[in-house]
PDB file of C-alpha atoms in Angstrom:
ATOM      1  CA  MET A   1     -71.745  59.293 -28.976  1.00  0.00           C
ATOM      2  CA  LYS A   2     -69.142  57.597 -31.167  1.00  0.00           C
ATOM      3  CA  TYR A   3     -68.616  53.833 -31.504  1.00  0.00           C
ATOM      4  CA  VAL A   4     -65.808  51.590 -32.740  1.00  0.00           C
ATOM      5  CA  VAL A   5     -65.795  48.050 -34.059  1.00  0.00           C
ATOM      6  CA  THR A   6     -63.492  45.777 -32.097  1.00  0.00           C
ATOM      7  CA  ALA A   7     -62.493  42.209 -32.902  1.00  0.00           C
ATOM      8  CA  VAL A   8     -60.100  39.495 -31.805  1.00  0.00           C
ATOM      9  CA  ASN A   9     -56.826  39.404 -33.742  1.00  0.00           C
ATOM     10  CA  ARG A  10     -56.148  35.963 -35.194  1.00  0.00           C
ATOM     11  CA  LEU A  11     -52.408  36.139 -34.504  1.00  0.00           C
ATOM     12  CA  SER A  12     -52.235  37.652 -31.026  1.00  0.00           C
ATOM     13  CA  GLY A  13     -55.616  36.510 -29.693  1.00  0.00           C
ATOM     14  CA  GLU A  14     -56.261  39.956 -28.171  1.00  0.00           C
ATOM     15  CA  ARG A  15     -59.249  42.190 -28.806  1.00  0.00           C
ATOM     16  CA  GLU A  16     -58.291  45.356 -30.656  1.00  0.00           C
ATOM     17  CA  THR A  17     -59.954  48.284 -32.395  1.00  0.00           C
ATOM     18  CA  VAL A  18     -60.655  47.612 -36.060  1.00  0.00           C
ATOM     19  CA  THR A  19     -62.206  50.948 -37.113  1.00  0.00           C
ATOM     20  CA  SER A  20     -61.847  54.585 -36.225  1.00  0.00           C
ATOM     21  CA  PRO A  21     -64.642  56.218 -34.170  1.00  0.00           C
ATOM     22  CA  LYS A  22     -67.914  56.348 -36.158  1.00  0.00           C
ATOM     23  CA  ASP A  23     -71.556  57.089 -35.478  1.00  0.00           C
ATOM     24  CA  LYS A  24     -73.635  54.072 -34.419  1.00  0.00           C
ATOM     25  CA  GLU A  25     -75.284  53.443 -37.811  1.00  0.00           C
ATOM     26  CA  THR A  26     -71.950  53.326 -39.637  1.00  0.00           C
ATOM     27  CA  ALA A  27     -70.391  51.115 -36.950  1.00  0.00           C
ATOM     28  CA  VAL A  28     -73.309  48.665 -37.184  1.00  0.00           C
ATOM     29  CA  ARG A  29     -72.964  48.577 -40.978  1.00  0.00           C
ATOM     30  CA  LEU A  30     -69.192  47.946 -40.815  1.00  0.00           C
ATOM     31  CA  CYS A  31     -69.621  45.254 -38.167  1.00  0.00           C
ATOM     32  CA  GLY A  32     -72.224  43.584 -40.380  1.00  0.00           C
ATOM     33  CA  GLN A  33     -69.838  43.666 -43.340  1.00  0.00           C
ATOM     34  CA  LEU A  34     -67.141  41.987 -41.251  1.00  0.00           C
ATOM     35  CA  LYS A  35     -69.579  39.284 -40.133  1.00  0.00           C
ATOM     36  CA  LEU A  36     -70.671  38.593 -43.732  1.00  0.00           C
ATOM     37  CA  MET A  37     -67.122  37.687 -44.773  1.00  0.00           C
ATOM     38  CA  LYS A  38     -66.231  34.014 -44.688  1.00  0.00           C
ATOM     39  CA  ALA A  39     -64.610  33.240 -41.313  1.00  0.00           C
ATOM     40  CA  SER A  40     -61.559  31.585 -42.893  1.00  0.00           C
ATOM     41  CA  LYS A  41     -60.858  34.761 -44.926  1.00  0.00           C
ATOM     42  CA  ARG A  42     -61.120  37.189 -42.002  1.00  0.00           C
ATOM     43  CA  VAL A  43     -58.122  38.697 -40.245  1.00  0.00           C
ATOM     44  CA  TRP A  44     -60.252  39.456 -37.155  1.00  0.00           C
ATOM     45  CA  LEU A  45     -62.705  37.169 -35.371  1.00  0.00           C
ATOM     46  CA  ARG A  46     -65.846  37.892 -33.323  1.00  0.00           C
ATOM     47  CA  PRO A  47     -66.448  41.565 -34.273  1.00  0.00           C
ATOM     48  CA  ARG A  48     -68.318  43.645 -31.691  1.00  0.00           C
ATOM     49  CA  ILE A  49     -69.458  47.272 -31.364  1.00  0.00           C
ATOM     50  CA  MET A  50     -68.251  49.208 -28.311  1.00  0.00           C
ATOM     51  CA  PRO A  51     -68.418  52.847 -27.172  1.00  0.00           C
ATOM     52  CA  CYS A  52     -65.555  54.984 -28.436  1.00  0.00           C
ATOM     53  CA  PRO A  53     -63.414  55.526 -25.336  1.00  0.00           C
ATOM     54  CA  TRP A  54     -62.853  51.752 -25.229  1.00  0.00           C
ATOM     55  CA  GLN A  55     -59.321  50.792 -24.285  1.00  0.00           C
ATOM     56  CA  GLU A  56     -57.834  47.699 -22.813  1.00  0.00           C
ATOM     57  CA  GLU A  57     -57.204  47.940 -19.117  1.00  0.00           C
ATOM     58  CA  ARG A  58     -53.491  48.437 -18.677  1.00  0.00           C
ATOM     59  CA  LEU A  59     -51.276  49.165 -15.753  1.00  0.00           C
ATOM     60  CA  LEU A  60     -50.620  52.874 -15.546  1.00  0.00           C
ATOM     61  CA  PHE A  61     -47.216  52.307 -14.033  1.00  0.00           C
ATOM     62  CA  THR A  62     -44.730  49.612 -14.897  1.00  0.00           C
ATOM     63  CA  PRO A  63     -41.803  49.212 -12.546  1.00  0.00           C
ATOM     64  CA  PRO A  64     -38.355  49.790 -14.019  1.00  0.00           C
ATOM     65  CA  ILE A  65     -36.389  46.724 -15.046  1.00  0.00           C
ATOM     66  CA  ALA A  66     -33.310  46.018 -12.972  1.00  0.00           C
ATOM     67  CA  GLU A  67     -30.034  45.980 -14.923  1.00  0.00           C
ATOM     68  CA  ASN A  68     -29.371  42.249 -14.425  1.00  0.00           C
ATOM     69  CA  GLU A  69     -32.943  41.429 -15.569  1.00  0.00           C
ATOM     70  CA  ARG A  70     -32.369  43.517 -18.708  1.00  0.00           C
ATOM     71  CA  ILE A  71     -29.168  41.567 -19.445  1.00  0.00           C
ATOM     72  CA  LEU A  72     -30.997  38.273 -18.894  1.00  0.00           C
ATOM     73  CA  LEU A  73     -33.798  39.310 -21.250  1.00  0.00           C
ATOM     74  CA  THR A  74     -31.240  40.322 -23.885  1.00  0.00           C
ATOM     75  CA  ARG A  75     -29.420  36.984 -23.607  1.00  0.00           C
ATOM     76  CA  ARG A  76     -32.702  35.083 -23.942  1.00  0.00           C
ATOM     77  CA  SER A  77     -33.637  37.014 -27.064  1.00  0.00           C
ATOM     78  CA  VAL A  78     -30.184  36.381 -28.603  1.00  0.00           C
ATOM     79  CA  VAL A  79     -30.463  32.669 -27.831  1.00  0.00           C
ATOM     80  CA  ALA A  80     -33.986  32.579 -29.294  1.00  0.00           C
ATOM     81  CA  LEU A  81     -32.770  34.440 -32.385  1.00  0.00           C
ATOM     82  CA  ARG A  82     -29.923  31.956 -32.863  1.00  0.00           C
ATOM     83  CA  GLN A  83     -32.370  29.043 -32.609  1.00  0.00           C
ATOM     84  CA  VAL A  84     -34.648  30.595 -35.229  1.00  0.00           C
ATOM     85  CA  THR A  85     -31.854  31.304 -37.694  1.00  0.00           C
ATOM     86  CA  LYS A  86     -30.373  27.764 -37.570  1.00  0.00           C
TER      87      LYS A  86
END
């Protein structure tokens, strides 16, 4: 069975896969290396080993966006962009 090292991204706060699928010994070694790094220097926090087919639970179907909602989202992003560039 293959394992991956997952960790929490500092920027998004979501758990994501850090390594490609490895055998358990290699995954344990890589997780240990991540834990040995100083916490302030790490990009990822709280590393953990999980079985390979690990994926976040996501909705399999997302409903289509209505046209007026799409326009509203576009206007909000333009307004937000203008505020950032000022």
